[in-house]
Amino acid sequence: MTQSVVVQVGQCGNQVGCRFWDLALREHAHVNKRGLYDEALGSFFRNVDTRKSDGGTCCVGDRIHHLKARAVLVDMEEGVVNQILQGPLREVFDSTQLLTDVSGSGNNWAAGYMTYGSAYRESIVDKLRKASEHCDCLQCFFLIHSMGGGTGSGLGTRVLSLLEEEFPDVCRIVTSMYPSLDDDVITSPYNSVLAMRELTEHADCVLPVENQSLMDIVNKINVMSHGGKPGSVVRSDSTITSGRGGLSGAEKPFDAMNNIVANLLLNITRYEVKNVLQHPTYAIFAVVSVETFQAESFGLSSFRLRPTLPFVSWNQEAWKTGLCSVPPVGHAHSLLALANNTCVKPTFMELRERFTKLYKKKAHLHHYLHVDGMEQSVFDEAFSSLSSLIEEYHHLDATKARLIPDAPRLCIAT
Amino acid sequence: MSVVTVQLGQCGNQVGQELFDTIWTDNVPEGQRKTYCTSSRDRFFRRTAHGGLQARAVLIDMEPKVINQSMTKAAKSGRWKYGETSHFSQKQGSGNNWANGYHVLGPRHRDVVEELVRREVESCDVLAGFMPMMSVAGGTGSGVGTFVTQCLRDIYPGSFILNHLTWPYGTGEVIVQNYNSVLTLAHLYQLSDAILVHENDVVHKICSQLLNIKPISFSDINGVIAHQLGGVLQPALTPDSHGAYGGNPLGELVSALACHPEYKLLSVCTVPQMPTSSIAFSTFSWPALLKHLRQMLISNSKMEEGIDWQVSLPPAAGRVRGLTPGSFNVSLANLLVLRGKDVFSAETGGFADPSIYTSWLPSEEAFSLWKSPVPFNKYEKSATLVTNSQALLRPLDDMVRKAWNMFASRAYMHQYIKFGMSEEDFLDSFTSLEQVISSYSQLHS
């Protein structure tokens, strides 16, 4: 089985990451009754026996000694990481996986990307390399960060481009937290748009998460298995957009136990699903059902759902189903839907508007331009990148109502 | 004569395991079956040092899960097993990407695979040929499978290669399945002697409507495929075999059916097919079986249920295009394999009728008949028809159409280009397949 490394950057990234590790351990504890280090555990954790002299890594099939997360934690201030190291998860990380500084990035993308990015480049690459060397077969990097701040946004996207440079063959999947409308960081539109451009260039796949949506879900749900912090919930219509203009690559199906980038808690009522899913145009739709579904009955229900979803003309059957017989902790069933569709477009358009409002007045721009290596052209390029992305989605949506004829085929002279 | 099977990818390994199981189950020696069983065993298995049976197979996959399952399943049965070292796997899979399989993983692991095949070949007294088994929808079976077929062609230019392909459900199992299928078929057409196809949609219907299986799993599907393949490949008395069982099934099949390099697509159907529990209560007669089978052939129906009896042979001057529904399925060549009781008295004249065949091949050349008095797989009488006809034309056309639509918007292309392919490669493959479609469409009797 293959392994994945989680890279959590910034305050938000580390807080969400922390919930992820907590949840991952619970899920494995729930299922792994014999205390053996199996392949499922191996994809996110190392098994370390500190009594051994050679560094202690154990193989699959041994008893569990100490589980260490396959992770790199980066933050330019110490608060959050220190909290993690004092909390119940302290054993899961060791000091070689952490990179911290004291002063933070001041909610400034340029500070994160350029200043800290250059200063810590070697150190970051070193830690990533160490993490990947512990892996038998590294399949992908998961990056968790927020878009609105300075470290997660700036340094996070710098790490992303480093990942592409140093590990070009390894898939990069990014979970990005987008700021909500009433976000208290004034410069979050700048940071988000600048970061978006990096995502478009360097990420293989992006799972955007909106804080506002998370709050809505929290309010709706009666019983939350974790504390009030909505750090690890994915909304049912969260979308995947790939790095290349919104056309997602063929997804690699995740092994069910490992599909825990965020909680698989989904209380989708049929009503909600119908409403939410009918508006956008779909490029691709993947569903992982976590319970003992019979393949046939699941096929039937997806057959019923599929015709209600408008797909693009060139990908009419872009539907993939996965089944897993192990439900998540605390639930009898769960359903995860991953969709690459155009419903992310309004979010981007809102973001563009907020950016334009600030940029027109050149508000706060001097904080960015003071940073070594930062120029106004970077802003312009990021803006045009976002605009062309929105155009592509517009284009897809425009094809929704029209019946597109088949493309004319090659003719063979007889 | 021995057949070396190369099982590629998840599907290839699962179907292959079912096939060997079916063949073994059919080989219970009793009385007149002795020569039959000996021949079958020699064809598909070899004796190990401990006297057990080991399949003449090489198992290849880019992830370990399915190979482990197949090998364990075989070994657990206690009846036959795969060679301990006859397999090769990696960890990451091919990501459902033909380009990854063909351009990267195939070449990377070429030497290991060639070595495994060579060992199997050397253990054969006389090599009949190779049967690579794979699906066309994914990345390993399709991409690595095509590459391996190419290696086989390079290293053993004189041996027969019959590729067994499983085509995916039309509604889609893998989103880029049409790309992978087009690329595979276009390449295999140049490399393979003949391509024997099973379609998941068709086999699924057989499971649900004939065999009454609910719910249908891939294991059931593979069972039907294995039964049909076994019906073709198990020993039989052929015109060339002079009363003995030991002939070359691949060579004789290819020479019977692949009469022109432009026409290599073969499909199979078998009668009767019914739930095992019903077999004991059914009686079969050759006239009834053969009548149904013939009508299945000309109306392009793959099952005994729902045959369109309205379809009939056109008048001599009639010319029918292959793609219109309800029209008559023109054959180039047919191979009929009869197994079971009273096989020598079966009347097969209906299949030698020149009006079923194209005009440029005389029916004595176009129709071949193999017989075996040994009942196959619990059926007192069974008939398997391997046909080179327009039967696969429509599914092929659908596949190319969907792939072309995707290609027209360049969707997913970046995933293939990053592994070393170009748009020209795609265009070449499309051109080859359009040529094949055109050739088959133009057939008339």
mmCIF file with all atom_site columns, C-alpha atoms in Angstrom, chain B residues 321-423:
data_model
loop_
_atom_site.group_PDB
_atom_site.id
_atom_site.type_symbol
_atom_site.label_atom_id
_atom_site.label_alt_id
_atom_site.label_comp_id
_atom_site.label_asym_id
_atom_site.label_entity_id
_atom_site.label_seq_id
_atom_site.pdbx_PDB_ins_code
_atom_site.Cartn_x
_atom_site.Cartn_y
_atom_site.Cartn_z
_atom_site.occupancy
_atom_site.B_iso_or_equiv
_atom_site.pdbx_formal_charge
_atom_site.auth_seq_id
_atom_site.auth_comp_id
_atom_site.auth_asym_id
_atom_site.auth_atom_id
_atom_site.pdbx_PDB_model_num
ATOM 1   C CA . ARG B 1 321 ? -25.231 -1.727  -43.567 1.00 0.00 ? 321 ARG B CA 1
ATOM 2   C CA . GLY B 1 322 ? -24.011 -3.093  -40.290 1.00 0.00 ? 322 GLY B CA 1
ATOM 3   C CA . LEU B 1 323 ? -24.956 -0.257  -37.975 1.00 0.00 ? 323 LEU B CA 1
ATOM 4   C CA . THR B 1 324 ? -28.697 -0.120  -38.415 1.00 0.00 ? 324 THR B CA 1
ATOM 5   C CA . PRO B 1 325 ? -30.532 -1.875  -35.608 1.00 0.00 ? 325 PRO B CA 1
ATOM 6   C CA . GLY B 1 326 ? -32.482 -5.021  -36.338 1.00 0.00 ? 326 GLY B CA 1
ATOM 7   C CA . SER B 1 327 ? -30.368 -5.705  -39.335 1.00 0.00 ? 327 SER B CA 1
ATOM 8   C CA . PHE B 1 328 ? -28.554 -8.821  -40.185 1.00 0.00 ? 328 PHE B CA 1
ATOM 9   C CA . ASN B 1 329 ? -25.126 -9.541  -38.765 1.00 0.00 ? 329 ASN B CA 1
ATOM 10  C CA . VAL B 1 330 ? -22.681 -10.426 -41.512 1.00 0.00 ? 330 VAL B CA 1
ATOM 11  C CA . SER B 1 331 ? -19.939 -12.868 -40.604 1.00 0.00 ? 331 SER B CA 1
ATOM 12  C CA . LEU B 1 332 ? -16.495 -13.255 -42.029 1.00 0.00 ? 332 LEU B CA 1
ATOM 13  C CA . ALA B 1 333 ? -15.771 -16.542 -40.343 1.00 0.00 ? 333 ALA B CA 1
ATOM 14  C CA . ASN B 1 334 ? -17.256 -18.709 -37.664 1.00 0.00 ? 334 ASN B CA 1
ATOM 15  C CA . LEU B 1 335 ? -15.898 -21.417 -35.455 1.00 0.00 ? 335 LEU B CA 1
ATOM 16  C CA . LEU B 1 336 ? -18.361 -23.739 -33.843 1.00 0.00 ? 336 LEU B CA 1
ATOM 17  C CA . VAL B 1 337 ? -17.263 -25.968 -30.975 1.00 0.00 ? 337 VAL B CA 1
ATOM 18  C CA . LEU B 1 338 ? -19.655 -28.733 -29.980 1.00 0.00 ? 338 LEU B CA 1
ATOM 19  C CA . ARG B 1 339 ? -19.159 -30.656 -26.789 1.00 0.00 ? 339 ARG B CA 1
ATOM 20  C CA . GLY B 1 340 ? -21.051 -33.517 -25.264 1.00 0.00 ? 340 GLY B CA 1
ATOM 21  C CA . LYS B 1 341 ? -23.320 -36.395 -26.074 1.00 0.00 ? 341 LYS B CA 1
ATOM 22  C CA . ASP B 1 342 ? -24.146 -37.393 -29.644 1.00 0.00 ? 342 ASP B CA 1
ATOM 23  C CA . VAL B 1 343 ? -21.888 -34.715 -30.923 1.00 0.00 ? 343 VAL B CA 1
ATOM 24  C CA . PHE B 1 344 ? -21.070 -36.578 -34.138 1.00 0.00 ? 344 PHE B CA 1
ATOM 25  C CA . SER B 1 345 ? -24.697 -36.628 -35.182 1.00 0.00 ? 345 SER B CA 1
ATOM 26  C CA . ALA B 1 346 ? -25.258 -32.898 -34.808 1.00 0.00 ? 346 ALA B CA 1
ATOM 27  C CA . GLU B 1 347 ? -26.369 -31.213 -38.002 1.00 0.00 ? 347 GLU B CA 1
ATOM 28  C CA . THR B 1 348 ? -24.505 -27.960 -38.533 1.00 0.00 ? 348 THR B CA 1
ATOM 29  C CA . GLY B 1 349 ? -25.365 -27.199 -42.159 1.00 0.00 ? 349 GLY B CA 1
ATOM 30  C CA . GLY B 1 350 ? -27.086 -23.985 -41.132 1.00 0.00 ? 350 GLY B CA 1
ATOM 31  C CA . PHE B 1 351 ? -23.733 -22.464 -40.263 1.00 0.00 ? 351 PHE B CA 1
ATOM 32  C CA . ALA B 1 352 ? -22.211 -23.336 -43.599 1.00 0.00 ? 352 ALA B CA 1
ATOM 33  C CA . ASP B 1 353 ? -24.858 -21.370 -45.471 1.00 0.00 ? 353 ASP B CA 1
ATOM 34  C CA . PRO B 1 354 ? -23.004 -18.955 -47.777 1.00 0.00 ? 354 PRO B CA 1
ATOM 35  C CA . SER B 1 355 ? -25.533 -16.184 -47.241 1.00 0.00 ? 355 SER B CA 1
ATOM 36  C CA . ILE B 1 356 ? -24.342 -15.614 -43.683 1.00 0.00 ? 356 ILE B CA 1
ATOM 37  C CA . TYR B 1 357 ? -20.877 -14.840 -44.881 1.00 0.00 ? 357 TYR B CA 1
ATOM 38  C CA . THR B 1 358 ? -19.275 -12.087 -46.880 1.00 0.00 ? 358 THR B CA 1
ATOM 39  C CA . SER B 1 359 ? -19.133 -12.664 -50.568 1.00 0.00 ? 359 SER B CA 1
ATOM 40  C CA . TRP B 1 360 ? -15.385 -12.807 -50.904 1.00 0.00 ? 360 TRP B CA 1
ATOM 41  C CA . LEU B 1 361 ? -14.829 -15.862 -48.707 1.00 0.00 ? 361 LEU B CA 1
ATOM 42  C CA . PRO B 1 362 ? -16.270 -19.245 -49.685 1.00 0.00 ? 362 PRO B CA 1
ATOM 43  C CA . SER B 1 363 ? -18.258 -20.787 -46.882 1.00 0.00 ? 363 SER B CA 1
ATOM 44  C CA . GLU B 1 364 ? -16.087 -23.925 -46.759 1.00 0.00 ? 364 GLU B CA 1
ATOM 45  C CA . GLU B 1 365 ? -13.216 -21.652 -45.733 1.00 0.00 ? 365 GLU B CA 1
ATOM 46  C CA . ALA B 1 366 ? -15.309 -19.460 -43.521 1.00 0.00 ? 366 ALA B CA 1
ATOM 47  C CA . PHE B 1 367 ? -16.898 -22.109 -41.354 1.00 0.00 ? 367 PHE B CA 1
ATOM 48  C CA . SER B 1 368 ? -14.921 -24.418 -39.064 1.00 0.00 ? 368 SER B CA 1
ATOM 49  C CA . LEU B 1 369 ? -16.212 -27.090 -36.785 1.00 0.00 ? 369 LEU B CA 1
ATOM 50  C CA . TRP B 1 370 ? -14.583 -28.656 -33.757 1.00 0.00 ? 370 TRP B CA 1
ATOM 51  C CA . LYS B 1 371 ? -16.136 -31.482 -31.760 1.00 0.00 ? 371 LYS B CA 1
ATOM 52  C CA . SER B 1 372 ? -15.546 -33.207 -28.502 1.00 0.00 ? 372 SER B CA 1
ATOM 53  C CA . PRO B 1 373 ? -17.654 -36.075 -27.199 1.00 0.00 ? 373 PRO B CA 1
ATOM 54  C CA . VAL B 1 374 ? -16.714 -35.073 -23.662 1.00 0.00 ? 374 VAL B CA 1
ATOM 55  C CA . PRO B 1 375 ? -19.408 -32.966 -21.960 1.00 0.00 ? 375 PRO B CA 1
ATOM 56  C CA . PHE B 1 376 ? -18.081 -29.628 -20.792 1.00 0.00 ? 376 PHE B CA 1
ATOM 57  C CA . ASN B 1 377 ? -18.549 -28.174 -17.342 1.00 0.00 ? 377 ASN B CA 1
ATOM 58  C CA . LYS B 1 378 ? -21.652 -30.136 -16.346 1.00 0.00 ? 378 LYS B CA 1
ATOM 59  C CA . TYR B 1 379 ? -23.629 -29.445 -19.518 1.00 0.00 ? 379 TYR B CA 1
ATOM 60  C CA . GLU B 1 380 ? -24.601 -32.654 -21.254 1.00 0.00 ? 380 GLU B CA 1
ATOM 61  C CA . LYS B 1 381 ? -24.497 -30.804 -24.544 1.00 0.00 ? 381 LYS B CA 1
ATOM 62  C CA . SER B 1 382 ? -23.039 -27.382 -25.179 1.00 0.00 ? 382 SER B CA 1
ATOM 63  C CA . ALA B 1 383 ? -22.111 -25.333 -28.201 1.00 0.00 ? 383 ALA B CA 1
ATOM 64  C CA . THR B 1 384 ? -19.711 -22.412 -28.286 1.00 0.00 ? 384 THR B CA 1
ATOM 65  C CA . LEU B 1 385 ? -19.565 -20.099 -31.254 1.00 0.00 ? 385 LEU B CA 1
ATOM 66  C CA . VAL B 1 386 ? -16.566 -17.875 -31.824 1.00 0.00 ? 386 VAL B CA 1
ATOM 67  C CA . THR B 1 387 ? -17.438 -15.412 -34.503 1.00 0.00 ? 387 THR B CA 1
ATOM 68  C CA . ASN B 1 388 ? -15.567 -12.858 -36.555 1.00 0.00 ? 388 ASN B CA 1
ATOM 69  C CA . SER B 1 389 ? -18.505 -10.715 -37.553 1.00 0.00 ? 389 SER B CA 1
ATOM 70  C CA . GLN B 1 390 ? -20.127 -7.350  -37.123 1.00 0.00 ? 390 GLN B CA 1
ATOM 71  C CA . ALA B 1 391 ? -21.167 -8.300  -33.595 1.00 0.00 ? 391 ALA B CA 1
ATOM 72  C CA . LEU B 1 392 ? -18.753 -5.884  -31.949 1.00 0.00 ? 392 LEU B CA 1
ATOM 73  C CA . LEU B 1 393 ? -19.286 -3.068  -34.407 1.00 0.00 ? 393 LEU B CA 1
ATOM 74  C CA . ARG B 1 394 ? -21.831 -1.110  -32.423 1.00 0.00 ? 394 ARG B CA 1
ATOM 75  C CA . PRO B 1 395 ? -20.031 -1.239  -29.047 1.00 0.00 ? 395 PRO B CA 1
ATOM 76  C CA . LEU B 1 396 ? -16.801 -0.322  -30.786 1.00 0.00 ? 396 LEU B CA 1
ATOM 77  C CA . ASP B 1 397 ? -18.426 2.586   -32.535 1.00 0.00 ? 397 ASP B CA 1
ATOM 78  C CA . ASP B 1 398 ? -19.928 3.835   -29.252 1.00 0.00 ? 398 ASP B CA 1
ATOM 79  C CA . MET B 1 399 ? -16.577 3.603   -27.564 1.00 0.00 ? 399 MET B CA 1
ATOM 80  C CA . VAL B 1 400 ? -14.846 5.590   -30.303 1.00 0.00 ? 400 VAL B CA 1
ATOM 81  C CA . ARG B 1 401 ? -17.635 8.172   -30.415 1.00 0.00 ? 401 ARG B CA 1
ATOM 82  C CA . LYS B 1 402 ? -17.425 8.869   -26.672 1.00 0.00 ? 402 LYS B CA 1
ATOM 83  C CA . ALA B 1 403 ? -13.653 8.976   -26.712 1.00 0.00 ? 403 ALA B CA 1
ATOM 84  C CA . TRP B 1 404 ? -13.730 11.338  -29.675 1.00 0.00 ? 404 TRP B CA 1
ATOM 85  C CA . ASN B 1 405 ? -16.141 13.695  -27.931 1.00 0.00 ? 405 ASN B CA 1
ATOM 86  C CA . MET B 1 406 ? -13.861 13.824  -24.940 1.00 0.00 ? 406 MET B CA 1
ATOM 87  C CA . PHE B 1 407 ? -10.854 14.294  -27.179 1.00 0.00 ? 407 PHE B CA 1
ATOM 88  C CA . ALA B 1 408 ? -12.557 17.125  -29.022 1.00 0.00 ? 408 ALA B CA 1
ATOM 89  C CA . SER B 1 409 ? -12.558 19.118  -25.795 1.00 0.00 ? 409 SER B CA 1
ATOM 90  C CA . ARG B 1 410 ? -9.128  17.814  -24.865 1.00 0.00 ? 410 ARG B CA 1
ATOM 91  C CA . ALA B 1 411 ? -10.471 16.682  -21.514 1.00 0.00 ? 411 ALA B CA 1
ATOM 92  C CA . TYR B 1 412 ? -7.964  14.755  -19.357 1.00 0.00 ? 412 TYR B CA 1
ATOM 93  C CA . MET B 1 413 ? -5.367  15.037  -22.090 1.00 0.00 ? 413 MET B CA 1
ATOM 94  C CA . HIS B 1 414 ? -2.856  16.596  -19.736 1.00 0.00 ? 414 HIS B CA 1
ATOM 95  C CA . GLN B 1 415 ? -2.876  13.377  -17.738 1.00 0.00 ? 415 GLN B CA 1
ATOM 96  C CA . TYR B 1 416 ? -1.719  11.441  -20.790 1.00 0.00 ? 416 TYR B CA 1
ATOM 97  C CA . ILE B 1 417 ? 0.646   14.035  -22.148 1.00 0.00 ? 417 ILE B CA 1
ATOM 98  C CA . LYS B 1 418 ? 2.550   14.145  -18.908 1.00 0.00 ? 418 LYS B CA 1
ATOM 99  C CA . PHE B 1 419 ? 3.515   10.512  -19.464 1.00 0.00 ? 419 PHE B CA 1
ATOM 100 C CA . GLY B 1 420 ? 4.945   11.103  -22.877 1.00 0.00 ? 420 GLY B CA 1
ATOM 101 C CA . MET B 1 421 ? 2.029   10.986  -25.271 1.00 0.00 ? 421 MET B CA 1
ATOM 102 C CA . SER B 1 422 ? 1.097   13.557  -27.837 1.00 0.00 ? 422 SER B CA 1
ATOM 103 C CA . GLU B 1 423 ? -2.105  14.499  -29.590 1.00 0.00 ? 423 GLU B CA 1
#
